[in-house]
PDB file of C-alpha atoms in Angstrom:
ATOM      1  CA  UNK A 305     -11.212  -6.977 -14.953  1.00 86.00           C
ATOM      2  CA  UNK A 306      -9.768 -10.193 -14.036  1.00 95.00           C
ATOM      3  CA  UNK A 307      -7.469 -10.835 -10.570  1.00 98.00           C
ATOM      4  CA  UNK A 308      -3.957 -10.716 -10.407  1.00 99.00           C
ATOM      5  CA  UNK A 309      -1.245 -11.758  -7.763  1.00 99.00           C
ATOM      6  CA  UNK A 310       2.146 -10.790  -7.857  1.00 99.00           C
ATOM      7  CA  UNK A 311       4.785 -12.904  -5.143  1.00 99.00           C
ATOM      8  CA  UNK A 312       8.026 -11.766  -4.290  1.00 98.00           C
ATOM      9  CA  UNK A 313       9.630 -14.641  -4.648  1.00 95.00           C
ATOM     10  CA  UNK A 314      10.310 -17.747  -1.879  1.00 91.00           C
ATOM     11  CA  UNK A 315       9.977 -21.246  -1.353  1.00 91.00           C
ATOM     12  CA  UNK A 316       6.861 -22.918  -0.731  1.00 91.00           C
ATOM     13  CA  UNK A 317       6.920 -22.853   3.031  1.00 93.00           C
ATOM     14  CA  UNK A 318       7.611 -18.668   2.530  1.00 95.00           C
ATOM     15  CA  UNK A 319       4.083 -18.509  -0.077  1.00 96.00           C
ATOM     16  CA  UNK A 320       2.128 -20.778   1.484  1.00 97.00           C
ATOM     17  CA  UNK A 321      -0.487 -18.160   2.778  1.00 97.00           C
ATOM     18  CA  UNK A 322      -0.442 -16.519  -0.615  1.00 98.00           C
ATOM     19  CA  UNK A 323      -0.603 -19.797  -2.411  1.00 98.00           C
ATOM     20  CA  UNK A 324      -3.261 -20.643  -0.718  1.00 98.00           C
ATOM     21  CA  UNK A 325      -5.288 -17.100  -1.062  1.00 97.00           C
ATOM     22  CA  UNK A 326      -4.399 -18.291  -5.352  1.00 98.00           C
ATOM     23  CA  UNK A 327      -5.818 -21.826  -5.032  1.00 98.00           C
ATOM     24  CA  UNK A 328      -8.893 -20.759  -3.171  1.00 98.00           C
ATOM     25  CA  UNK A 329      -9.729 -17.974  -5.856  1.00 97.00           C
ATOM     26  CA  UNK A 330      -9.666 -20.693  -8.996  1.00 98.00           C
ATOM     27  CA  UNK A 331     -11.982 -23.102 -10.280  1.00 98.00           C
ATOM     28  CA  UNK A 332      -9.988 -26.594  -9.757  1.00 97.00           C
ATOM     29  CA  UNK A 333     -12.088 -28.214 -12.090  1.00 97.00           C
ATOM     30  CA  UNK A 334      -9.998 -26.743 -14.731  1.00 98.00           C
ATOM     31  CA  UNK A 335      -6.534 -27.232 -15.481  1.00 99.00           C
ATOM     32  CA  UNK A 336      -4.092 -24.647 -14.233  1.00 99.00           C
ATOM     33  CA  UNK A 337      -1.777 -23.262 -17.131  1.00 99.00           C
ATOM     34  CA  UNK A 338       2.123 -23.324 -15.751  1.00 99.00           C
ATOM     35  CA  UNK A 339       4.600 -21.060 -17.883  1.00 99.00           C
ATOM     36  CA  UNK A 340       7.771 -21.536 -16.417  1.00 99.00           C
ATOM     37  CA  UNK A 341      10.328 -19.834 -19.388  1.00 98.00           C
ATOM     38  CA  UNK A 342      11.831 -17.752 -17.206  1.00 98.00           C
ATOM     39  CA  UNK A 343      13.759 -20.285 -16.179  1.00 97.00           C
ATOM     40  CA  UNK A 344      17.728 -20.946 -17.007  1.00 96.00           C
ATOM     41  CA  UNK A 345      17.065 -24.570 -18.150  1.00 95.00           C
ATOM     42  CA  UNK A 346      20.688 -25.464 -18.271  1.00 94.00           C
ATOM     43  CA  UNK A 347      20.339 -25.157 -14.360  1.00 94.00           C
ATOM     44  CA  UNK A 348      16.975 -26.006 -13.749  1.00 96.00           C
ATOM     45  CA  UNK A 349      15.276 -28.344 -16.321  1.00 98.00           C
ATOM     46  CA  UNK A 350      11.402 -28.022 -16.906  1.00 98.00           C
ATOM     47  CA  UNK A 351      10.775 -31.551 -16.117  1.00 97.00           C
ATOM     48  CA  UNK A 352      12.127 -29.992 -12.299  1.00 98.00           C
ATOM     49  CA  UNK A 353       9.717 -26.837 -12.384  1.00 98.00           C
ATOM     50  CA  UNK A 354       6.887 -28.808 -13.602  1.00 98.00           C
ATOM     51  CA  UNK A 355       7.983 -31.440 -10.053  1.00 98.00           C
ATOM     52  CA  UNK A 356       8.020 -28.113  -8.244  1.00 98.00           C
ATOM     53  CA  UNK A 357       4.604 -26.526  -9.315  1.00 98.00           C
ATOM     54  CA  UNK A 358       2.762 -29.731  -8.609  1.00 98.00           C
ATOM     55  CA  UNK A 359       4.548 -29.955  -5.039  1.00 98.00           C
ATOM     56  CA  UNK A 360       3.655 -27.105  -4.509  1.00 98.00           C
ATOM     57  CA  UNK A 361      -0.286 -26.679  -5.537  1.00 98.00           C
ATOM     58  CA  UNK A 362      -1.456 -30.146  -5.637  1.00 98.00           C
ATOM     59  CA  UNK A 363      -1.885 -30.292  -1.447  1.00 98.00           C
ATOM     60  CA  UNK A 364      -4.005 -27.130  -1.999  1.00 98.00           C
ATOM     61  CA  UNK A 365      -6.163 -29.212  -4.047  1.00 98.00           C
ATOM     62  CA  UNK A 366      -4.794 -27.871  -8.048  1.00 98.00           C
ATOM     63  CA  UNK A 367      -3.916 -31.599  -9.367  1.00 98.00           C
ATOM     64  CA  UNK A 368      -4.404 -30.462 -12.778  1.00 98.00           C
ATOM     65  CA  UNK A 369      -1.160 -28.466 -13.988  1.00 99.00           C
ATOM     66  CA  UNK A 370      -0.689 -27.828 -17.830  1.00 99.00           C
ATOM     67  CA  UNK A 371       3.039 -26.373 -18.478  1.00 99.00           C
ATOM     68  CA  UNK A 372       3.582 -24.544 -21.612  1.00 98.00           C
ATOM     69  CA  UNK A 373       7.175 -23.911 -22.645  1.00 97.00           C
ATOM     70  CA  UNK A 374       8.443 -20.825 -25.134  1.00 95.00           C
ATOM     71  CA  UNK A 375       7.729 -23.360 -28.151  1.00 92.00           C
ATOM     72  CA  UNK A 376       3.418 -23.422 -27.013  1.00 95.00           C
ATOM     73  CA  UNK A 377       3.397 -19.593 -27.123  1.00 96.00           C
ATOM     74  CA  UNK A 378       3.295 -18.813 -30.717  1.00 93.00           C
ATOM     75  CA  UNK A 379       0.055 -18.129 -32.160  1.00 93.00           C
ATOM     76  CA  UNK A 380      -2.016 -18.179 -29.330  1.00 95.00           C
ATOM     77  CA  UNK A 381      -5.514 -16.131 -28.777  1.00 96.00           C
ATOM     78  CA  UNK A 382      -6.758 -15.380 -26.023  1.00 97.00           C
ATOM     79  CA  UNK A 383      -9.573 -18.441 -26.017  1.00 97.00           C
ATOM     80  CA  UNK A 384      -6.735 -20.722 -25.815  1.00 98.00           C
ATOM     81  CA  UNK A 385      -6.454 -19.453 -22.039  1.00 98.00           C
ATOM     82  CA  UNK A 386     -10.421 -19.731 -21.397  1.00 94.00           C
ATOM     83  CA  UNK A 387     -10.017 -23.612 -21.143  1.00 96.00           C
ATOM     84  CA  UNK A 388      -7.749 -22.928 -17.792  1.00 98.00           C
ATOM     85  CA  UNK A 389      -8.520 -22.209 -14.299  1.00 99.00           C
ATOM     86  CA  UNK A 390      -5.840 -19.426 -14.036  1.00 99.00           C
ATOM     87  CA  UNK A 391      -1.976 -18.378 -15.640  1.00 99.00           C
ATOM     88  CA  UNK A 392       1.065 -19.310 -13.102  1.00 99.00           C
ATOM     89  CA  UNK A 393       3.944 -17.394 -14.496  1.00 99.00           C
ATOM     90  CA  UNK A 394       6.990 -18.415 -12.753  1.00 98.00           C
ATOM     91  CA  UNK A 395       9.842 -16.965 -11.843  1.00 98.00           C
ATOM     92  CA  UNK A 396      13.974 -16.644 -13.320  1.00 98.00           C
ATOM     93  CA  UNK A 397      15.526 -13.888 -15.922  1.00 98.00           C
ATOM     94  CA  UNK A 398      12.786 -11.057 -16.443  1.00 99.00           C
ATOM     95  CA  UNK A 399      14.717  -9.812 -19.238  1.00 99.00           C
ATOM     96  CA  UNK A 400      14.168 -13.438 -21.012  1.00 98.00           C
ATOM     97  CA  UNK A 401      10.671 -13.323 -20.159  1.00 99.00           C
ATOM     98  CA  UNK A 402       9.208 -10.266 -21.007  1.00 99.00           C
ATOM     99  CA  UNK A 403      11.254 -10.872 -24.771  1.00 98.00           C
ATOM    100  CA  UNK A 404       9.643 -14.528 -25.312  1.00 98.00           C
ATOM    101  CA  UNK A 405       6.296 -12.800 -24.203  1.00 98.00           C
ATOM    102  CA  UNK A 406       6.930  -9.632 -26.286  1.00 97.00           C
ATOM    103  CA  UNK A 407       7.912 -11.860 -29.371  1.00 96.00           C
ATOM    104  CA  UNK A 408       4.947 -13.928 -29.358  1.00 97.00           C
ATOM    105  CA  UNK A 409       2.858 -11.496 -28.304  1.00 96.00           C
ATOM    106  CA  UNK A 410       1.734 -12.932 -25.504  1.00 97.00           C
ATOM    107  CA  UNK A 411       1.909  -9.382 -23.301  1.00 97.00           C
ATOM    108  CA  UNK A 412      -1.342  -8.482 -25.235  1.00 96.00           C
ATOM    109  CA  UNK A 413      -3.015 -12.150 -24.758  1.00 97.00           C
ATOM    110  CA  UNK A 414      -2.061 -11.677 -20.855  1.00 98.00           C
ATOM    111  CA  UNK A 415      -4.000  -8.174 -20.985  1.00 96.00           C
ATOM    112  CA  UNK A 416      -7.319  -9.451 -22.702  1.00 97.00           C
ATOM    113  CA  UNK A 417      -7.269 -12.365 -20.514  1.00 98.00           C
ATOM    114  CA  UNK A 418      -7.344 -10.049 -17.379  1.00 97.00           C
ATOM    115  CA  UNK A 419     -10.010  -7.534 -19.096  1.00 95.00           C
ATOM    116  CA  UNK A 420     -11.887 -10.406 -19.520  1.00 95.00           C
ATOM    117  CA  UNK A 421     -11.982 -11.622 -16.198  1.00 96.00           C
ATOM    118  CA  UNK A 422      -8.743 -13.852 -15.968  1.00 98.00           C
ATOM    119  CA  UNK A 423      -6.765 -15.034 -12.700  1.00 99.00           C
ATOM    120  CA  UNK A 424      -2.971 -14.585 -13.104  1.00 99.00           C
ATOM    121  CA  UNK A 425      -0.583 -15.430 -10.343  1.00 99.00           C
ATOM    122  CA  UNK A 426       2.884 -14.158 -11.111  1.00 99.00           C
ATOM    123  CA  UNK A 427       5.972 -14.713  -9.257  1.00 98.00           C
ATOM    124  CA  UNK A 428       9.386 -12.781  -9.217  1.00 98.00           C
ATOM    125  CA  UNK A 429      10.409 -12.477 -12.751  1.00 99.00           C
ATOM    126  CA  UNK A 430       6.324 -13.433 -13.635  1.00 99.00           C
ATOM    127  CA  UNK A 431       5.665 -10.307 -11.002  1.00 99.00           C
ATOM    128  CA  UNK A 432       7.993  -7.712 -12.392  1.00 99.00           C
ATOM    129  CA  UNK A 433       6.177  -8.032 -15.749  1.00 99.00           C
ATOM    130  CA  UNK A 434       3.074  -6.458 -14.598  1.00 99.00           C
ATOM    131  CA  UNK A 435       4.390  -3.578 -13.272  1.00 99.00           C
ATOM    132  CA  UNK A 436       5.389   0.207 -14.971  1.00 98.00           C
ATOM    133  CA  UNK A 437       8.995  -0.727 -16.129  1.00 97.00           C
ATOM    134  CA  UNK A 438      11.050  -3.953 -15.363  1.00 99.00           C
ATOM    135  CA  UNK A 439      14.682  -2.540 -14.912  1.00 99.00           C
ATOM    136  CA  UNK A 440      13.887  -2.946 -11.203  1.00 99.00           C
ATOM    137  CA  UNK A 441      15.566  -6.413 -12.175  1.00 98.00           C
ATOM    138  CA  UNK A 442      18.630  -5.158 -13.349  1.00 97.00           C
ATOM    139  CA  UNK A 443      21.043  -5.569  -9.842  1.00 96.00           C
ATOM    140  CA  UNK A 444      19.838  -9.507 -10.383  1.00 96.00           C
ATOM    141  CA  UNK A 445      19.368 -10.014 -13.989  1.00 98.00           C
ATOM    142  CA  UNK A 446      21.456  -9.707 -17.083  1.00 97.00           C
ATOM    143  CA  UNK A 447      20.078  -8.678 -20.203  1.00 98.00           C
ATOM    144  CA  UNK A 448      21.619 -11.812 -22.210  1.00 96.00           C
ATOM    145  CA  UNK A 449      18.809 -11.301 -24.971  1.00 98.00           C
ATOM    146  CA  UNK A 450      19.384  -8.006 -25.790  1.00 98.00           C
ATOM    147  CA  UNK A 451      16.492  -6.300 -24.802  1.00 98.00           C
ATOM    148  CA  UNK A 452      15.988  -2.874 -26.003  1.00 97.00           C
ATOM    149  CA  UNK A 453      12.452  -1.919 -24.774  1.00 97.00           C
ATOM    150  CA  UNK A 454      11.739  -2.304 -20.499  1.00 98.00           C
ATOM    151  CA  UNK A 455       8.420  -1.317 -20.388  1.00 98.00           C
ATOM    152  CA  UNK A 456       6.340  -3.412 -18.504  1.00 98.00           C
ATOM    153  CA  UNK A 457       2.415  -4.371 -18.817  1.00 98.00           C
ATOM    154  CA  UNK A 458       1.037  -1.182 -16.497  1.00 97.00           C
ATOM    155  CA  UNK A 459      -1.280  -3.658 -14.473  1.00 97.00           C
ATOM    156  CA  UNK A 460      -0.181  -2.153 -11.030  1.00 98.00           C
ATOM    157  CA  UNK A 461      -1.065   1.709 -11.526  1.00 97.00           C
ATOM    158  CA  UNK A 462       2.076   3.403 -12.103  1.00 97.00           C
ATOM    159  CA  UNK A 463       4.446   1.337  -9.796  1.00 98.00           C
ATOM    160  CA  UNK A 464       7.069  -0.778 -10.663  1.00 99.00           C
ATOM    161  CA  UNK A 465       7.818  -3.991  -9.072  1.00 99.00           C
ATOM    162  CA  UNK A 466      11.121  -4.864  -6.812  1.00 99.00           C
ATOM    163  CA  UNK A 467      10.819  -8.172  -5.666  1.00 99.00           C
ATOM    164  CA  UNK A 468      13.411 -10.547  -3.637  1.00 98.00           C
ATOM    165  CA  UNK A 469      13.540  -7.119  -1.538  1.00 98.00           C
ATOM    166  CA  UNK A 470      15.650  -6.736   1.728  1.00 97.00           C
ATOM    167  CA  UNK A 471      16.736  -3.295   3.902  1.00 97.00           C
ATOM    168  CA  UNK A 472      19.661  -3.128   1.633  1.00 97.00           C
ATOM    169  CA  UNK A 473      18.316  -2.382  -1.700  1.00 98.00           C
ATOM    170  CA  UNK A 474      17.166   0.533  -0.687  1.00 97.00           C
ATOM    171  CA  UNK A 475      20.349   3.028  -1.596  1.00 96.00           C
ATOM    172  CA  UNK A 476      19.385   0.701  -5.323  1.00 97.00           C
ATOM    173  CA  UNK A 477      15.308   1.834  -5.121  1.00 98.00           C
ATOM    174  CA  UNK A 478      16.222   5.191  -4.612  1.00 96.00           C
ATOM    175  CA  UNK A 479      18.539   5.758  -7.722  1.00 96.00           C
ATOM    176  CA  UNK A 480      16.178   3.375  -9.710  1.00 97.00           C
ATOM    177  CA  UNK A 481      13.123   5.830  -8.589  1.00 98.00           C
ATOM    178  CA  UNK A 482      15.395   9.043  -9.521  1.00 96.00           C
ATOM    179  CA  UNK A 483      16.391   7.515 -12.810  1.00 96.00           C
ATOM    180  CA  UNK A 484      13.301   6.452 -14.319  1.00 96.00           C
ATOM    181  CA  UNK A 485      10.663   8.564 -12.314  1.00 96.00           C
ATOM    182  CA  UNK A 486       8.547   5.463 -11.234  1.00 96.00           C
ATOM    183  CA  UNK A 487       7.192   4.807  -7.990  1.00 98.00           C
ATOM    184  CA  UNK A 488       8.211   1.061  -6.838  1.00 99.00           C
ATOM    185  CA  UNK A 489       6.657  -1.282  -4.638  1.00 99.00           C
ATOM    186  CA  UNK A 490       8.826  -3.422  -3.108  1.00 99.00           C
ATOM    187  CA  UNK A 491       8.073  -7.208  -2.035  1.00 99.00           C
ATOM    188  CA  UNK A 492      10.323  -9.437   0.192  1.00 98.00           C
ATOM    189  CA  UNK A 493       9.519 -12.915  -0.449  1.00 97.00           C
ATOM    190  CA  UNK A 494       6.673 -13.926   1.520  1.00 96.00           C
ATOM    191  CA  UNK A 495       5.205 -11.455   0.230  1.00 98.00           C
ATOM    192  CA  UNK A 496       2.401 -10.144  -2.817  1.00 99.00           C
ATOM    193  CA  UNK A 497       0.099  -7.861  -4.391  1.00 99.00           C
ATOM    194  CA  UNK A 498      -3.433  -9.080  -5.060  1.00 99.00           C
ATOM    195  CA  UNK A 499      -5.214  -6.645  -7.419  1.00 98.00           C
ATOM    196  CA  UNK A 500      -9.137  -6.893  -7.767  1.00 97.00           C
ATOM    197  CA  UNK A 501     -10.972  -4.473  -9.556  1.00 92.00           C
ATOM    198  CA  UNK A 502      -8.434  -1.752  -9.284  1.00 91.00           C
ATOM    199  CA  UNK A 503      -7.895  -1.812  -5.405  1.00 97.00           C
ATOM    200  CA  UNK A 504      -4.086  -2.797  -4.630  1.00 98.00           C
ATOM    201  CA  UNK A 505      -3.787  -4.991  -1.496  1.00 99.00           C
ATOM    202  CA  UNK A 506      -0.752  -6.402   0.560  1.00 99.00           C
ATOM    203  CA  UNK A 507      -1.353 -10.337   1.068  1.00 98.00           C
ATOM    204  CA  UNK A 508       1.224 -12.715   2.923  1.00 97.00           C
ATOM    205  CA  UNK A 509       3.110 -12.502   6.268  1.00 96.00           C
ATOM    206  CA  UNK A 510       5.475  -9.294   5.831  1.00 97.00           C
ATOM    207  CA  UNK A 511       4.858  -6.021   5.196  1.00 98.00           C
ATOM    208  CA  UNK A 512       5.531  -4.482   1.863  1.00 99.00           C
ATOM    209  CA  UNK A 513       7.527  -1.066   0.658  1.00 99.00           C
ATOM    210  CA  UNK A 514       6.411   1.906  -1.282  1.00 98.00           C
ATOM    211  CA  UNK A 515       9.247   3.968  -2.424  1.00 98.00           C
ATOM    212  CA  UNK A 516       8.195   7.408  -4.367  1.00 96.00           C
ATOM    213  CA  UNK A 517      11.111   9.984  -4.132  1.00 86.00           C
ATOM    214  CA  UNK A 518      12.258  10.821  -0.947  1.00 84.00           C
ATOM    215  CA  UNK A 519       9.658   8.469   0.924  1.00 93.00           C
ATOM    216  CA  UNK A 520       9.538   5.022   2.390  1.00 97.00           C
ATOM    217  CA  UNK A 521       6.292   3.847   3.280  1.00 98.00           C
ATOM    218  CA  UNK A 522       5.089   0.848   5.010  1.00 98.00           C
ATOM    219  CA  UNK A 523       2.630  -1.318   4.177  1.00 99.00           C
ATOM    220  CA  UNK A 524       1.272  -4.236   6.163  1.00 99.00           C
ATOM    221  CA  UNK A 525      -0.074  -7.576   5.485  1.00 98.00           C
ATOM    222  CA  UNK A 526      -3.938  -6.697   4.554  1.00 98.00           C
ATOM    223  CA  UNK A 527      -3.472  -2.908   4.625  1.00 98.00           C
ATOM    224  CA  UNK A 528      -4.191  -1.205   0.669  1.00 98.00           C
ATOM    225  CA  UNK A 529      -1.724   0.638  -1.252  1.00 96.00           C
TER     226      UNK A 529
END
C-alpha cells in the first residue's frame, strides 16, 4: 500500500510543514503529476494553479510539475502514473471532482496506484475524496453537476473528511454524523492526515478533530488516530 496525505486546506505559509513532510517522501527525479480540476476556472485559470503549485514545491526542491487537466484523464491505466514521482490533487468543488474522476474512472486508477505503492497528496476538495462519503462538503460546495452518488474512495477507514474546519462547524459535524452514520475527522488548514500502511497519523501544526456521535476528540500534531 502506497502513502497518502490529506491537507485541510491553506496557503503555502499554513502547509509548509506538511509540504515539506510530501516533498521529502518523493523521488524528485521524477516529475510530479498536478491535477488541479477542481478548480472554478472562470475564477482561477490553470495557467494560475500551475504558477501556484510550482511556487509552492519548487523551493522544496520538486522543479518538475506535470499538470493534467479533465481533458488528460480519459483512458488512462494505471502505468501512465508509474512515470511520476507522486499525484497532487488540488483543491476547489468536490462535487466537480469526484464526477470528472468517477466519469473517467480515474477513482479506480487512484486505488491501484496506492495498492501498488503510490504517493498521493490531496488537498481540500483532493482530501475529501479519500474519505467514507464526501457530503461533508456540502455547507461549502454546490452540487452544480448533478451528482447523484457521494460515496467517497474508503482510503481513511471509515471516516469522512471535513476540511477548512473551525469551532463553529461543529453544530454542522454533528447533524452530518447523525445523518449519514459516519465518523468524521476534521482538519483546520494547517493541518493533514498521512496514512502509511494502515496507521492514521496527524501531521502539521494544529491539532485535528474526531467526531463519532456524541464525542469530540482531540488529536495532536504527531499523535495517531
Amino acid at each position: 500500500m502506497g502513502k497518502l496525505i490529506l491537507a485541510g486546506g491553506g496557503d503555502e505559509k499554513q502547509t509548509l510543514l506538511i509540504d515539506k513532510e510530501f516533498a521529502n517522501l518523493i523521488n524528485k527525479e521524477k516529475p510530479l503529476l498536478y491535477i488541479p480540476i477542481a478548480m472554478d476556472t472562470n475564477t482561477i485559470p490553470y495557467d494560475s494553479c500551475f504558477n501556484w503549485i510550482n511556487s509552492v514545491f519548487n523551493p522544496l526542491g520538486i522543479e518538475n510539475i506535470t499538470m493534467w487537466t479533465e481533458s488528460e484523464l480519459n483512458n488512462k491505466r494505471v502505468e501512465d502514473l508509474k512515470t511520476f514521482s507522486a499525484v497532487y490533487i488540488g483543491g476547489g468543488n468536490t462535487f466537480s471532482l469526484l464526477n470528472d474522476f468517477n466519469k473517467t474512472l480515474f477513482t479506480n486508477i487512484l486505488n491501484d496506484y496506492l495498492l501498488k505503492d503510490g504517493i498521493i497528496y490531496g488537498g481540500s476538495a483532493g482530501a475529501i475524496i479519500f474519505g467514507e462519503d464526501i457530503m461533508t462538503c456540502s455547507h461549502m460546495d454546490s452540487n452544480n453537476v448533478a451528482l447523484k452518488e457521494f460515496n467517497g474512495l474508503g482510503l481513511v477507514e471509515n471516516y469522512a473528511i471535513w476540511c477548512h474546519y473551525k469551532v463553529d462547524n461543529d453544530e454542522l459535524i454533528s447533524n452530518y454524523v447523525l445523518q449519514y452514520k459516519n465518523p468524521v475527522i476534521s482538519l483546520p488548514e494547517e493541518t493533514a492526515l498521512f496514512i502509511d500502511d494502515g496507521i492514521i497519523k496527524v501531521i502539521g501544526t494544529k491539532p485535528a478533530y474526531l467526531f463519532d456521535e456524541k464525542i469530540k476528540k482531540v488529536i495532536q500534531p504527531e499523535a495517531l488516530v
